[in-house]
PDB file of C-alpha atoms and ligand atoms in Angstrom:
ATOM      1  CA  UNK A1277       0.955 -17.847  43.996  1.00 75.00           C
ATOM      2  CA  UNK A1278       0.139 -14.513  45.615  1.00 93.00           C
ATOM      3  CA  UNK A1279      -3.337 -14.215  47.155  1.00 97.00           C
ATOM      4  CA  UNK A1280      -4.510 -11.772  44.457  1.00 97.00           C
ATOM      5  CA  UNK A1281      -3.482 -14.241  41.740  1.00 98.00           C
ATOM      6  CA  UNK A1282      -5.265 -17.043  43.567  1.00 98.00           C
ATOM      7  CA  UNK A1283      -8.466 -14.981  43.768  1.00 97.00           C
ATOM      8  CA  UNK A1284      -8.212 -14.022  40.093  1.00 97.00           C
ATOM      9  CA  UNK A1285      -7.627 -17.682  39.219  1.00 98.00           C
ATOM     10  CA  UNK A1286     -10.760 -18.757  41.121  1.00 97.00           C
ATOM     11  CA  UNK A1287     -12.889 -16.165  39.316  1.00 95.00           C
ATOM     12  CA  UNK A1288     -11.374 -17.034  35.948  1.00 96.00           C
ATOM     13  CA  UNK A1289     -12.064 -20.746  36.423  1.00 97.00           C
ATOM     14  CA  UNK A1290     -15.324 -20.413  38.382  1.00 96.00           C
ATOM     15  CA  UNK A1291     -14.140 -21.904  41.671  1.00 98.00           C
ATOM     16  CA  UNK A1292     -16.715 -20.600  44.141  1.00 98.00           C
ATOM     17  CA  UNK A1293     -15.776 -22.217  47.453  1.00 98.00           C
ATOM     18  CA  UNK A1294     -14.231 -25.281  49.058  1.00 98.00           C
ATOM     19  CA  UNK A1295     -17.402 -27.348  48.660  1.00 97.00           C
ATOM     20  CA  UNK A1296     -17.893 -26.522  44.997  1.00 97.00           C
ATOM     21  CA  UNK A1297     -17.096 -29.522  42.754  1.00 96.00           C
ATOM     22  CA  UNK A1298     -16.415 -27.204  39.798  1.00 96.00           C
ATOM     23  CA  UNK A1299     -13.975 -27.034  38.086  1.00 97.00           C
ATOM     24  CA  UNK A1300     -13.121 -30.728  38.565  1.00 96.00           C
ATOM     25  CA  UNK A1301      -9.378 -30.130  38.634  1.00 97.00           C
ATOM     26  CA  UNK A1302      -9.765 -27.782  41.619  1.00 97.00           C
ATOM     27  CA  UNK A1303     -11.999 -30.094  43.668  1.00 97.00           C
ATOM     28  CA  UNK A1304     -11.066 -29.974  47.360  1.00 97.00           C
ATOM     29  CA  UNK A1305      -9.346 -26.601  47.013  1.00 97.00           C
ATOM     30  CA  UNK A1306     -10.561 -23.345  48.531  1.00 98.00           C
ATOM     31  CA  UNK A1307     -12.377 -20.903  46.270  1.00 98.00           C
ATOM     32  CA  UNK A1308     -13.059 -17.189  45.871  1.00 98.00           C
ATOM     33  CA  UNK A1309     -15.235 -17.296  48.989  1.00 98.00           C
ATOM     34  CA  UNK A1310     -12.497 -18.438  51.388  1.00 98.00           C
ATOM     35  CA  UNK A1311      -9.653 -16.572  49.665  1.00 98.00           C
ATOM     36  CA  UNK A1312     -11.355 -13.180  49.699  1.00 97.00           C
ATOM     37  CA  UNK A1313     -12.191 -13.669  53.360  1.00 98.00           C
ATOM     38  CA  UNK A1314      -8.595 -14.670  54.084  1.00 98.00           C
ATOM     39  CA  UNK A1315      -7.247 -11.595  52.270  1.00 97.00           C
ATOM     40  CA  UNK A1316      -9.553  -9.247  54.166  1.00 96.00           C
ATOM     41  CA  UNK A1317      -8.857 -10.958  57.506  1.00 97.00           C
ATOM     42  CA  UNK A1318      -5.139 -10.462  56.919  1.00 97.00           C
ATOM     43  CA  UNK A1319      -5.732  -6.728  56.585  1.00 95.00           C
ATOM     44  CA  UNK A1320      -5.540  -6.323  52.809  1.00 96.00           C
ATOM     45  CA  UNK A1321      -7.574  -3.377  51.565  1.00 93.00           C
ATOM     46  CA  UNK A1322     -10.979  -4.310  50.084  1.00 92.00           C
ATOM     47  CA  UNK A1323     -10.356  -2.076  47.038  1.00 89.00           C
ATOM     48  CA  UNK A1324      -7.127  -3.945  46.311  1.00 94.00           C
ATOM     49  CA  UNK A1325      -8.884  -7.307  46.585  1.00 94.00           C
ATOM     50  CA  UNK A1326     -11.388  -6.054  44.033  1.00 89.00           C
ATOM     51  CA  UNK A1327      -8.951  -4.455  41.567  1.00 88.00           C
ATOM     52  CA  UNK A1328      -6.020  -6.879  41.784  1.00 95.00           C
ATOM     53  CA  UNK A1329      -8.008 -10.079  42.285  1.00 95.00           C
ATOM     54  CA  UNK A1330     -11.686 -10.263  41.382  1.00 93.00           C
ATOM     55  CA  UNK A1331     -11.716  -7.852  38.428  1.00 87.00           C
ATOM     56  CA  UNK A1332      -8.524  -9.301  36.926  1.00 93.00           C
ATOM     57  CA  UNK A1333     -10.144 -12.762  36.932  1.00 93.00           C
ATOM     58  CA  UNK A1334     -13.346 -11.451  35.390  1.00 85.00           C
ATOM     59  CA  UNK A1335     -11.421  -9.639  32.655  1.00 83.00           C
ATOM     60  CA  UNK A1336      -9.524 -12.830  31.824  1.00 93.00           C
ATOM     61  CA  UNK A1337     -12.732 -14.855  31.408  1.00 90.00           C
ATOM     62  CA  UNK A1338     -14.168 -11.957  29.371  1.00 83.00           C
ATOM     63  CA  UNK A1339     -11.306 -12.204  26.875  1.00 89.00           C
ATOM     64  CA  UNK A1340     -11.844 -15.958  26.525  1.00 92.00           C
ATOM     65  CA  UNK A1341     -15.615 -15.471  26.175  1.00 87.00           C
ATOM     66  CA  UNK A1342     -15.095 -13.039  23.314  1.00 83.00           C
ATOM     67  CA  UNK A1343     -12.796 -15.520  21.592  1.00 90.00           C
ATOM     68  CA  UNK A1344     -15.370 -18.332  22.040  1.00 92.00           C
ATOM     69  CA  UNK A1345     -12.875 -20.261  24.142  1.00 96.00           C
ATOM     70  CA  UNK A1346     -15.417 -20.569  26.975  1.00 92.00           C
ATOM     71  CA  UNK A1347     -19.215 -20.593  26.967  1.00 92.00           C
ATOM     72  CA  UNK A1348     -22.082 -19.161  29.012  1.00 86.00           C
ATOM     73  CA  UNK A1349     -22.113 -21.860  31.747  1.00 90.00           C
ATOM     74  CA  UNK A1350     -18.430 -21.286  32.474  1.00 94.00           C
ATOM     75  CA  UNK A1351     -18.926 -17.520  32.551  1.00 90.00           C
ATOM     76  CA  UNK A1352     -21.861 -18.007  34.919  1.00 87.00           C
ATOM     77  CA  UNK A1353     -19.624 -19.958  37.299  1.00 94.00           C
ATOM     78  CA  UNK A1354     -17.094 -17.110  37.114  1.00 94.00           C
ATOM     79  CA  UNK A1355     -19.839 -14.573  37.785  1.00 87.00           C
ATOM     80  CA  UNK A1356     -20.977 -16.618  40.791  1.00 91.00           C
ATOM     81  CA  UNK A1357     -17.405 -16.788  42.140  1.00 95.00           C
ATOM     82  CA  UNK A1358     -17.063 -13.032  41.642  1.00 92.00           C
ATOM     83  CA  UNK A1359     -20.391 -12.310  43.364  1.00 91.00           C
ATOM     84  CA  UNK A1360     -19.537 -14.498  46.362  1.00 95.00           C
ATOM     85  CA  UNK A1361     -16.212 -12.687  46.645  1.00 94.00           C
ATOM     86  CA  UNK A1362     -17.904  -9.307  46.346  1.00 90.00           C
ATOM     87  CA  UNK A1363     -20.341 -10.176  49.128  1.00 93.00           C
ATOM     88  CA  UNK A1364     -17.393 -10.117  51.564  1.00 95.00           C
ATOM     89  CA  UNK A1365     -16.305  -6.686  50.315  1.00 91.00           C
ATOM     90  CA  UNK A1366     -19.717  -5.131  50.861  1.00 86.00           C
ATOM     91  CA  UNK A1367     -19.344  -4.428  54.613  1.00 89.00           C
ATOM     92  CA  UNK A1368     -16.025  -2.683  53.935  1.00 86.00           C
ATOM     93  CA  UNK A1369     -17.497  -0.518  51.177  1.00 80.00           C
ATOM     94  CA  UNK A1370     -20.580   0.440  53.129  1.00 77.00           C
ATOM     95  CA  UNK A1371     -18.853   1.008  56.473  1.00 72.00           C
ATOM     96  CA  UNK A1372     -17.918   4.567  55.424  1.00 60.00           C
ATOM     97  CA  UNK A1373     -21.554   5.601  55.497  1.00 45.00           C
ATOM     98  CA  UNK A1374     -22.149   8.145  58.218  1.00 45.00           C
ATOM     99  CA  UNK A1375     -25.207  10.031  57.115  1.00 62.00           C
ATOM    100  CA  UNK A1376     -27.388   9.363  54.070  1.00 72.00           C
ATOM    101  CA  UNK A1377     -26.642  11.914  51.361  1.00 85.00           C
ATOM    102  CA  UNK A1378     -29.622  11.039  49.198  1.00 92.00           C
ATOM    103  CA  UNK A1379     -31.267   8.225  47.304  1.00 95.00           C
ATOM    104  CA  UNK A1380     -29.926   6.591  44.169  1.00 97.00           C
ATOM    105  CA  UNK A1381     -32.105   4.294  42.082  1.00 98.00           C
ATOM    106  CA  UNK A1382     -30.105   1.872  39.965  1.00 98.00           C
ATOM    107  CA  UNK A1383     -30.913  -0.940  37.556  1.00 98.00           C
ATOM    108  CA  UNK A1384     -29.707  -2.831  34.518  1.00 98.00           C
ATOM    109  CA  UNK A1385     -31.904  -1.950  31.573  1.00 98.00           C
ATOM    110  CA  UNK A1386     -34.536  -4.024  29.825  1.00 98.00           C
ATOM    111  CA  UNK A1387     -33.202  -7.108  28.053  1.00 98.00           C
ATOM    112  CA  UNK A1388     -29.912  -7.125  29.949  1.00 98.00           C
ATOM    113  CA  UNK A1389     -29.058  -9.609  32.703  1.00 97.00           C
ATOM    114  CA  UNK A1390     -25.529  -8.439  33.548  1.00 97.00           C
ATOM    115  CA  UNK A1391     -25.488  -7.230  37.130  1.00 95.00           C
ATOM    116  CA  UNK A1392     -21.937  -7.390  38.454  1.00 93.00           C
ATOM    117  CA  UNK A1393     -20.944  -3.856  37.386  1.00 93.00           C
ATOM    118  CA  UNK A1394     -24.288  -2.440  38.454  1.00 95.00           C
ATOM    119  CA  UNK A1395     -23.933  -4.114  41.863  1.00 91.00           C
ATOM    120  CA  UNK A1396     -20.484  -2.649  42.225  1.00 85.00           C
ATOM    121  CA  UNK A1397     -21.682   0.865  41.444  1.00 91.00           C
ATOM    122  CA  UNK A1398     -24.510   0.374  43.965  1.00 90.00           C
ATOM    123  CA  UNK A1399     -22.153  -0.924  46.621  1.00 83.00           C
ATOM    124  CA  UNK A1400     -19.742   1.988  46.161  1.00 80.00           C
ATOM    125  CA  UNK A1401     -22.604   4.501  46.332  1.00 87.00           C
ATOM    126  CA  UNK A1402     -23.861   2.855  49.497  1.00 83.00           C
ATOM    127  CA  UNK A1403     -20.380   3.089  50.953  1.00 71.00           C
ATOM    128  CA  UNK A1404     -20.363   6.775  50.163  1.00 76.00           C
ATOM    129  CA  UNK A1405     -23.530   7.481  52.084  1.00 78.00           C
ATOM    130  CA  UNK A1406     -26.318   6.974  49.560  1.00 88.00           C
ATOM    131  CA  UNK A1407     -29.425   4.910  50.117  1.00 90.00           C
ATOM    132  CA  UNK A1408     -29.416   2.649  47.072  1.00 93.00           C
ATOM    133  CA  UNK A1409     -32.654   1.353  45.614  1.00 97.00           C
ATOM    134  CA  UNK A1410     -31.615  -1.521  43.385  1.00 98.00           C
ATOM    135  CA  UNK A1411     -34.256  -2.499  40.841  1.00 98.00           C
ATOM    136  CA  UNK A1412     -32.221  -5.478  39.625  1.00 98.00           C
ATOM    137  CA  UNK A1413     -31.763  -6.510  36.009  1.00 98.00           C
ATOM    138  CA  UNK A1414     -33.950  -6.442  32.889  1.00 98.00           C
ATOM    139  CA  UNK A1415     -35.687  -3.317  34.209  1.00 98.00           C
ATOM    140  CA  UNK A1416     -38.382  -1.624  32.123  1.00 98.00           C
ATOM    141  CA  UNK A1417     -38.868   2.140  31.986  1.00 98.00           C
ATOM    142  CA  UNK A1418     -42.137   1.869  33.937  1.00 98.00           C
ATOM    143  CA  UNK A1419     -40.314   0.381  36.915  1.00 98.00           C
ATOM    144  CA  UNK A1420     -37.791   3.239  36.959  1.00 98.00           C
ATOM    145  CA  UNK A1421     -40.619   5.772  36.761  1.00 98.00           C
ATOM    146  CA  UNK A1422     -42.543   4.053  39.566  1.00 98.00           C
ATOM    147  CA  UNK A1423     -39.418   4.055  41.736  1.00 98.00           C
ATOM    148  CA  UNK A1424     -38.722   7.782  41.251  1.00 98.00           C
ATOM    149  CA  UNK A1425     -42.342   8.605  41.968  1.00 98.00           C
ATOM    150  CA  UNK A1426     -42.093   6.652  45.212  1.00 98.00           C
ATOM    151  CA  UNK A1427     -38.769   8.318  46.039  1.00 97.00           C
ATOM    152  CA  UNK A1428     -38.904  11.935  44.884  1.00 96.00           C
ATOM    153  CA  UNK A1429     -35.536  13.661  44.595  1.00 94.00           C
ATOM    154  CA  UNK A1430     -33.649  10.450  43.845  1.00 97.00           C
ATOM    155  CA  UNK A1431     -30.895  10.227  41.274  1.00 98.00           C
ATOM    156  CA  UNK A1432     -31.236   7.439  38.703  1.00 98.00           C
ATOM    157  CA  UNK A1433     -28.541   5.242  37.147  1.00 98.00           C
ATOM    158  CA  UNK A1434     -28.985   2.940  34.170  1.00 98.00           C
ATOM    159  CA  UNK A1435     -26.475   0.205  33.448  1.00 98.00           C
ATOM    160  CA  UNK A1436     -26.083  -1.818  30.217  1.00 98.00           C
ATOM    161  CA  UNK A1437     -23.424  -4.279  29.086  1.00 98.00           C
ATOM    162  CA  UNK A1438     -24.708  -5.155  25.633  1.00 98.00           C
ATOM    163  CA  UNK A1439     -24.611  -3.016  22.525  1.00 98.00           C
ATOM    164  CA  UNK A1440     -28.137  -4.269  21.827  1.00 98.00           C
ATOM    165  CA  UNK A1441     -29.625  -3.364  25.222  1.00 98.00           C
ATOM    166  CA  UNK A1442     -27.851  -0.021  25.608  1.00 98.00           C
ATOM    167  CA  UNK A1443     -30.262   1.226  22.941  1.00 97.00           C
ATOM    168  CA  UNK A1444     -33.119   0.717  25.410  1.00 98.00           C
ATOM    169  CA  UNK A1445     -31.596   3.481  27.496  1.00 98.00           C
ATOM    170  CA  UNK A1446     -32.965   6.083  25.096  1.00 98.00           C
ATOM    171  CA  UNK A1447     -36.606   5.109  25.730  1.00 98.00           C
ATOM    172  CA  UNK A1448     -36.072   4.778  29.466  1.00 98.00           C
ATOM    173  CA  UNK A1449     -34.446   8.226  29.668  1.00 98.00           C
ATOM    174  CA  UNK A1450     -37.352   9.652  27.663  1.00 98.00           C
ATOM    175  CA  UNK A1451     -39.902   8.028  29.981  1.00 98.00           C
ATOM    176  CA  UNK A1452     -38.092   9.407  33.022  1.00 98.00           C
ATOM    177  CA  UNK A1453     -37.855  12.907  31.533  1.00 98.00           C
ATOM    178  CA  UNK A1454     -41.515  12.832  30.417  1.00 98.00           C
ATOM    179  CA  UNK A1455     -42.433  11.948  33.984  1.00 98.00           C
ATOM    180  CA  UNK A1456     -40.220  14.698  35.407  1.00 98.00           C
ATOM    181  CA  UNK A1457     -38.133  16.949  33.112  1.00 98.00           C
ATOM    182  CA  UNK A1458     -35.815  17.725  36.061  1.00 97.00           C
ATOM    183  CA  UNK A1459     -34.944  14.071  36.681  1.00 98.00           C
ATOM    184  CA  UNK A1460     -31.171  13.518  36.590  1.00 98.00           C
ATOM    185  CA  UNK A1461     -30.169  10.307  34.854  1.00 98.00           C
ATOM    186  CA  UNK A1462     -26.752   8.640  34.754  1.00 98.00           C
ATOM    187  CA  UNK A1463     -25.801   6.014  32.183  1.00 98.00           C
ATOM    188  CA  UNK A1464     -22.898   3.593  32.310  1.00 98.00           C
ATOM    189  CA  UNK A1465     -21.596   0.133  31.510  1.00 98.00           C
ATOM    190  CA  UNK A1466     -18.818  -1.154  29.290  1.00 97.00           C
ATOM    191  CA  UNK A1467     -20.235  -0.175  25.851  1.00 98.00           C
ATOM    192  CA  UNK A1468     -21.558   3.230  26.981  1.00 98.00           C
ATOM    193  CA  UNK A1469     -19.672   6.462  26.206  1.00 98.00           C
ATOM    194  CA  UNK A1470     -20.091  10.187  26.698  1.00 98.00           C
ATOM    195  CA  UNK A1471     -21.111  10.464  23.071  1.00 98.00           C
ATOM    196  CA  UNK A1472     -23.812   7.844  23.598  1.00 98.00           C
ATOM    197  CA  UNK A1473     -24.950   9.577  26.784  1.00 98.00           C
ATOM    198  CA  UNK A1474     -25.448  12.802  24.810  1.00 98.00           C
ATOM    199  CA  UNK A1475     -27.258  10.941  22.054  1.00 98.00           C
ATOM    200  CA  UNK A1476     -29.827   9.388  24.417  1.00 98.00           C
ATOM    201  CA  UNK A1477     -30.307  12.685  26.294  1.00 98.00           C
ATOM    202  CA  UNK A1478     -29.054  11.320  29.597  1.00 98.00           C
ATOM    203  CA  UNK A1479     -27.409  13.799  31.946  1.00 98.00           C
ATOM    204  CA  UNK A1480     -24.228  12.081  33.068  1.00 98.00           C
ATOM    205  CA  UNK A1481     -21.890   9.344  31.965  1.00 98.00           C
ATOM    206  CA  UNK A1482     -19.155   7.766  34.021  1.00 96.00           C
ATOM    207  CA  UNK A1483     -16.987   4.822  33.020  1.00 94.00           C
ATOM    208  CA  UNK A1484     -16.644   3.768  36.664  1.00 90.00           C
ATOM    209  CA  UNK A1485     -18.342   3.890  40.072  1.00 88.00           C
ATOM    210  CA  UNK A1486     -16.033   6.629  41.351  1.00 85.00           C
ATOM    211  CA  UNK A1487     -17.232   9.051  38.677  1.00 93.00           C
ATOM    212  CA  UNK A1488     -20.866   8.374  39.618  1.00 94.00           C
ATOM    213  CA  UNK A1489     -20.038   9.158  43.237  1.00 90.00           C
ATOM    214  CA  UNK A1490     -18.182  12.365  42.408  1.00 92.00           C
ATOM    215  CA  UNK A1491     -20.981  13.725  40.217  1.00 96.00           C
ATOM    216  CA  UNK A1492     -23.666  12.654  42.716  1.00 96.00           C
ATOM    217  CA  UNK A1493     -21.824  14.385  45.544  1.00 92.00           C
ATOM    218  CA  UNK A1494     -21.639  17.618  43.526  1.00 95.00           C
ATOM    219  CA  UNK A1495     -25.344  17.400  42.687  1.00 95.00           C
ATOM    220  CA  UNK A1496     -26.325  16.731  46.288  1.00 89.00           C
ATOM    221  CA  UNK A1497     -24.083  19.526  47.574  1.00 88.00           C
ATOM    222  CA  UNK A1498     -25.702  21.947  45.122  1.00 86.00           C
ATOM    223  CA  UNK A1499     -29.293  20.931  45.955  1.00 82.00           C
TER     224      UNK A1499
HETATM  225 CO1  LIG B  47     -22.095 -11.388  28.891  1.00 70.63          CO
HETATM  226  N1  LIG B  47     -21.362 -10.319  27.427  1.00 70.63           N
HETATM  227  N2  LIG B  47     -23.492 -12.071  27.686  1.00 70.63           N
HETATM  228  N3  LIG B  47     -22.537 -12.574  30.342  1.00 70.63           N
HETATM  229  N4  LIG B  47     -20.451 -10.893  29.686  1.00 70.63           N
HETATM  230  C1  LIG B  47     -20.246  -9.423  27.738  1.00 70.63           C
HETATM  231  C2  LIG B  47     -20.762  -8.056  28.179  1.00 70.63           C
HETATM  232  C3  LIG B  47     -19.456  -9.391  26.365  1.00 70.63           C
HETATM  233  C4  LIG B  47     -18.649  -8.110  26.154  1.00 70.63           C
HETATM  234  C5  LIG B  47     -18.582 -10.659  26.250  1.00 70.63           C
HETATM  235  C6  LIG B  47     -17.795 -10.701  24.987  1.00 70.63           C
HETATM  236  O1  LIG B  47     -18.285 -11.053  23.955  1.00 70.63           O
HETATM  237  N5  LIG B  47     -16.567 -10.319  25.101  1.00 70.63           N
HETATM  238  C7  LIG B  47     -20.637  -9.566  25.330  1.00 70.63           C
HETATM  239  C8  LIG B  47     -21.299  -8.276  24.856  1.00 70.63           C
HETATM  240  C9  LIG B  47     -20.962  -7.959  23.419  1.00 70.63           C
HETATM  241  C10 LIG B  47     -21.612  -6.709  22.982  1.00 70.63           C
HETATM  242  O2  LIG B  47     -22.736  -6.412  23.257  1.00 70.63           O
HETATM  243  N6  LIG B  47     -20.823  -5.935  22.280  1.00 70.63           N
HETATM  244  C11 LIG B  47     -21.596 -10.440  26.135  1.00 70.63           C
HETATM  245  C12 LIG B  47     -22.607 -11.246  25.557  1.00 70.63           C
HETATM  246  C13 LIG B  47     -22.622 -11.299  24.034  1.00 70.63           C
HETATM  247  C14 LIG B  47     -23.525 -11.965  26.315  1.00 70.63           C
HETATM  248  C15 LIG B  47     -24.679 -12.862  25.812  1.00 70.63           C
HETATM  249  C16 LIG B  47     -25.483 -12.297  24.631  1.00 70.63           C
HETATM  250  C17 LIG B  47     -24.042 -14.235  25.476  1.00 70.63           C
HETATM  251  C18 LIG B  47     -24.984 -15.248  24.907  1.00 70.63           C
HETATM  252  O3  LIG B  47     -25.955 -15.612  25.505  1.00 70.63           O
HETATM  253  N7  LIG B  47     -24.636 -15.664  23.727  1.00 70.63           N
HETATM  254  C19 LIG B  47     -25.564 -13.023  27.080  1.00 70.63           C
HETATM  255  C20 LIG B  47     -26.611 -11.933  27.202  1.00 70.63           C
HETATM  256  C21 LIG B  47     -27.560 -12.149  28.350  1.00 70.63           C
HETATM  257  C22 LIG B  47     -28.425 -10.918  28.612  1.00 70.63           C
HETATM  258  O4  LIG B  47     -28.013 -10.037  29.299  1.00 70.63           O
HETATM  259  N8  LIG B  47     -29.613 -10.907  28.031  1.00 70.63           N
HETATM  260  C23 LIG B  47     -24.512 -12.857  28.136  1.00 70.63           C
HETATM  261  C24 LIG B  47     -24.592 -13.493  29.365  1.00 70.63           C
HETATM  262  C25 LIG B  47     -23.647 -13.378  30.369  1.00 70.63           C
HETATM  263  C26 LIG B  47     -23.679 -14.198  31.653  1.00 70.63           C
HETATM  264  C27 LIG B  47     -25.095 -14.410  32.208  1.00 70.63           C
HETATM  265  C28 LIG B  47     -23.059 -15.534  31.374  1.00 70.63           C
HETATM  266  C29 LIG B  47     -22.723 -13.370  32.577  1.00 70.63           C
HETATM  267  C30 LIG B  47     -23.440 -12.304  33.442  1.00 70.63           C
HETATM  268  C31 LIG B  47     -23.632 -12.747  34.888  1.00 70.63           C
HETATM  269  C32 LIG B  47     -24.019 -11.587  35.768  1.00 70.63           C
HETATM  270  O5  LIG B  47     -23.796 -10.410  35.502  1.00 70.63           O
HETATM  271  N9  LIG B  47     -24.625 -11.962  36.859  1.00 70.63           N
HETATM  272  C33 LIG B  47     -21.891 -12.613  31.552  1.00 70.63           C
HETATM  273  C34 LIG B  47     -20.649 -11.992  31.849  1.00 70.63           C
HETATM  274  C35 LIG B  47     -20.109 -12.224  33.238  1.00 70.63           C
HETATM  275  C36 LIG B  47     -19.955 -11.198  30.901  1.00 70.63           C
HETATM  276  C37 LIG B  47     -18.516 -10.616  30.984  1.00 70.63           C
HETATM  277  C38 LIG B  47     -17.546 -11.774  30.843  1.00 70.63           C
HETATM  278  C39 LIG B  47     -18.172  -9.871  32.258  1.00 70.63           C
HETATM  279  C40 LIG B  47     -19.103  -8.715  32.615  1.00 70.63           C
HETATM  280  C41 LIG B  47     -18.738  -8.220  33.990  1.00 70.63           C
HETATM  281  O6  LIG B  47     -19.375  -8.574  34.968  1.00 70.63           O
HETATM  282  N10 LIG B  47     -17.623  -7.461  34.097  1.00 70.63           N
HETATM  283  C42 LIG B  47     -18.508  -9.616  29.762  1.00 70.63           C
HETATM  284  C43 LIG B  47     -17.153  -9.454  29.120  1.00 70.63           C
HETATM  285  C44 LIG B  47     -16.358  -8.349  29.791  1.00 70.63           C
HETATM  286  O7  LIG B  47     -16.881  -7.346  30.195  1.00 70.63           O
HETATM  287  N11 LIG B  47     -15.079  -8.532  29.869  1.00 70.63           N
HETATM  288  C45 LIG B  47     -19.673 -10.045  28.965  1.00 70.63           C
HETATM  289  C46 LIG B  47     -17.082  -7.005  35.375  1.00 70.63           C
HETATM  290  C47 LIG B  47     -17.804  -5.726  35.823  1.00 70.63           C
HETATM  291  C48 LIG B  47     -17.183  -5.243  37.126  1.00 70.63           C
HETATM  292  O8  LIG B  47     -17.593  -4.751  34.821  1.00 70.63           O
HETATM  293  O9  LIG B  47     -20.044  -4.667  34.162  1.00 70.63           O
HETATM  294  O10 LIG B  47     -18.297  -3.390  32.815  1.00 70.63           O
HETATM  295  P1  LIG B  47     -18.775  -3.916  34.109  1.00 70.63           P
HETATM  296  O11 LIG B  47     -18.995  -2.692  35.097  1.00 70.63           O
HETATM  297  C49 LIG B  47     -18.011  -1.699  35.274  1.00 70.63           C
HETATM  298  C50 LIG B  47     -18.190  -0.485  34.363  1.00 70.63           C
HETATM  299  O12 LIG B  47     -18.779  -0.805  33.111  1.00 70.63           O
HETATM  300  C51 LIG B  47     -18.970   0.467  35.196  1.00 70.63           C
HETATM  301  O13 LIG B  47     -18.582   0.187  36.531  1.00 70.63           O
HETATM  302  C52 LIG B  47     -18.211  -1.179  36.684  1.00 70.63           C
HETATM  303  C53 LIG B  47     -16.950  -1.243  37.521  1.00 70.63           C
HETATM  304  O14 LIG B  47     -15.914  -0.591  36.909  1.00 70.63           O
HETATM  305  N12 LIG B  47     -20.434   0.485  35.156  1.00 70.63           N
HETATM  306  C54 LIG B  47     -21.098   1.658  35.338  1.00 70.63           C
HETATM  307  C55 LIG B  47     -21.333  -0.510  35.039  1.00 70.63           C
HETATM  308  N13 LIG B  47     -22.565  -0.024  35.126  1.00 70.63           N
HETATM  309  C56 LIG B  47     -22.459   1.303  35.334  1.00 70.63           C
HETATM  310  C57 LIG B  47     -23.440   2.281  35.523  1.00 70.63           C
HETATM  311  C58 LIG B  47     -23.010   3.608  35.711  1.00 70.63           C
HETATM  312  C59 LIG B  47     -21.664   3.924  35.685  1.00 70.63           C
HETATM  313  C60 LIG B  47     -20.685   2.963  35.519  1.00 70.63           C
HETATM  314  O15 LIG B  47     -23.856   4.631  35.901  1.00 70.63           O
HETATM  315  C61 LIG B  47     -25.212   4.348  36.181  1.00 70.63           C
END
């Protein structure tokens, strides 16, 4: 098996590291932790490890989750394996930072606990020279407002993975705009679209971290 397939397999089946007893049939084998490190140590590009390994595994478990073939505990193990793998990528993504371009406040909206995509966007922004203020998950509008008031001039990004919680974006955008009509707000996450962005009066939508970076760079260059 190629290293990317091995990494994807570990994420799909929730094999975190060598010590992890889960899943039982992989006991005693290395996990996402060791394999990602091995791939990076052998000179493989961090972006490739992410796209061809970690994300492929997460997509596979996502398909099974939708079909009720696996349940929350298994998905949590996959998320843990993915997060451990991502922790090794972080230094590679942030090493590009030369000078801080600005501040970016990011969080997953109220009611929503999904943080892998949000963490990825944050990591990529950090790697592109932004100071990232990560408010975590299940973030209320008040917390976003408090953060922008503490960090004037920051951009704000809201992430949501559930069709139920994406609706909370509308209130949070309103709170942010009531606090400062000039506040620029990005929205993103798997169920979010440009149409939805327009509907909730957010300023920018991007389906991926790269789009957030490109728009942020334009905004910062213009300010
Ligand atoms: Co959840 N879950 N989950 N889950 N989960 C989904 C999202 C789901 C699509 C699975 C499914 O049914 N196929 C489904 C949502 C259905 C819907 O709303 N239409 C779902 C559900 C239903 C649930 C629960 C309700 C299940 C339950 O309890 N019955 C529950 C809700 C909990 C809650 O939040 N209140 C739940 C729980 C969980 C776990 C805790 C087990 C775990 C999360 C662990 C964690 O995040 N720490 C989990 C996971 C892992 C998933 C799936 C499998 C994977 C999500 C993920 O991390 N993807 C997911 C199915 C799937 O997506 N295939 C699913 C990888 C990540 C890199 O992608 O987050 O999309 P993503 O981020 C992308 C882009 O969207 C974008 O950039 C990233 C990189 O490309 N992006 C932005 C993200 N944020 C952005 C912000 C931006 C711009 C771009 O600007 C600011």
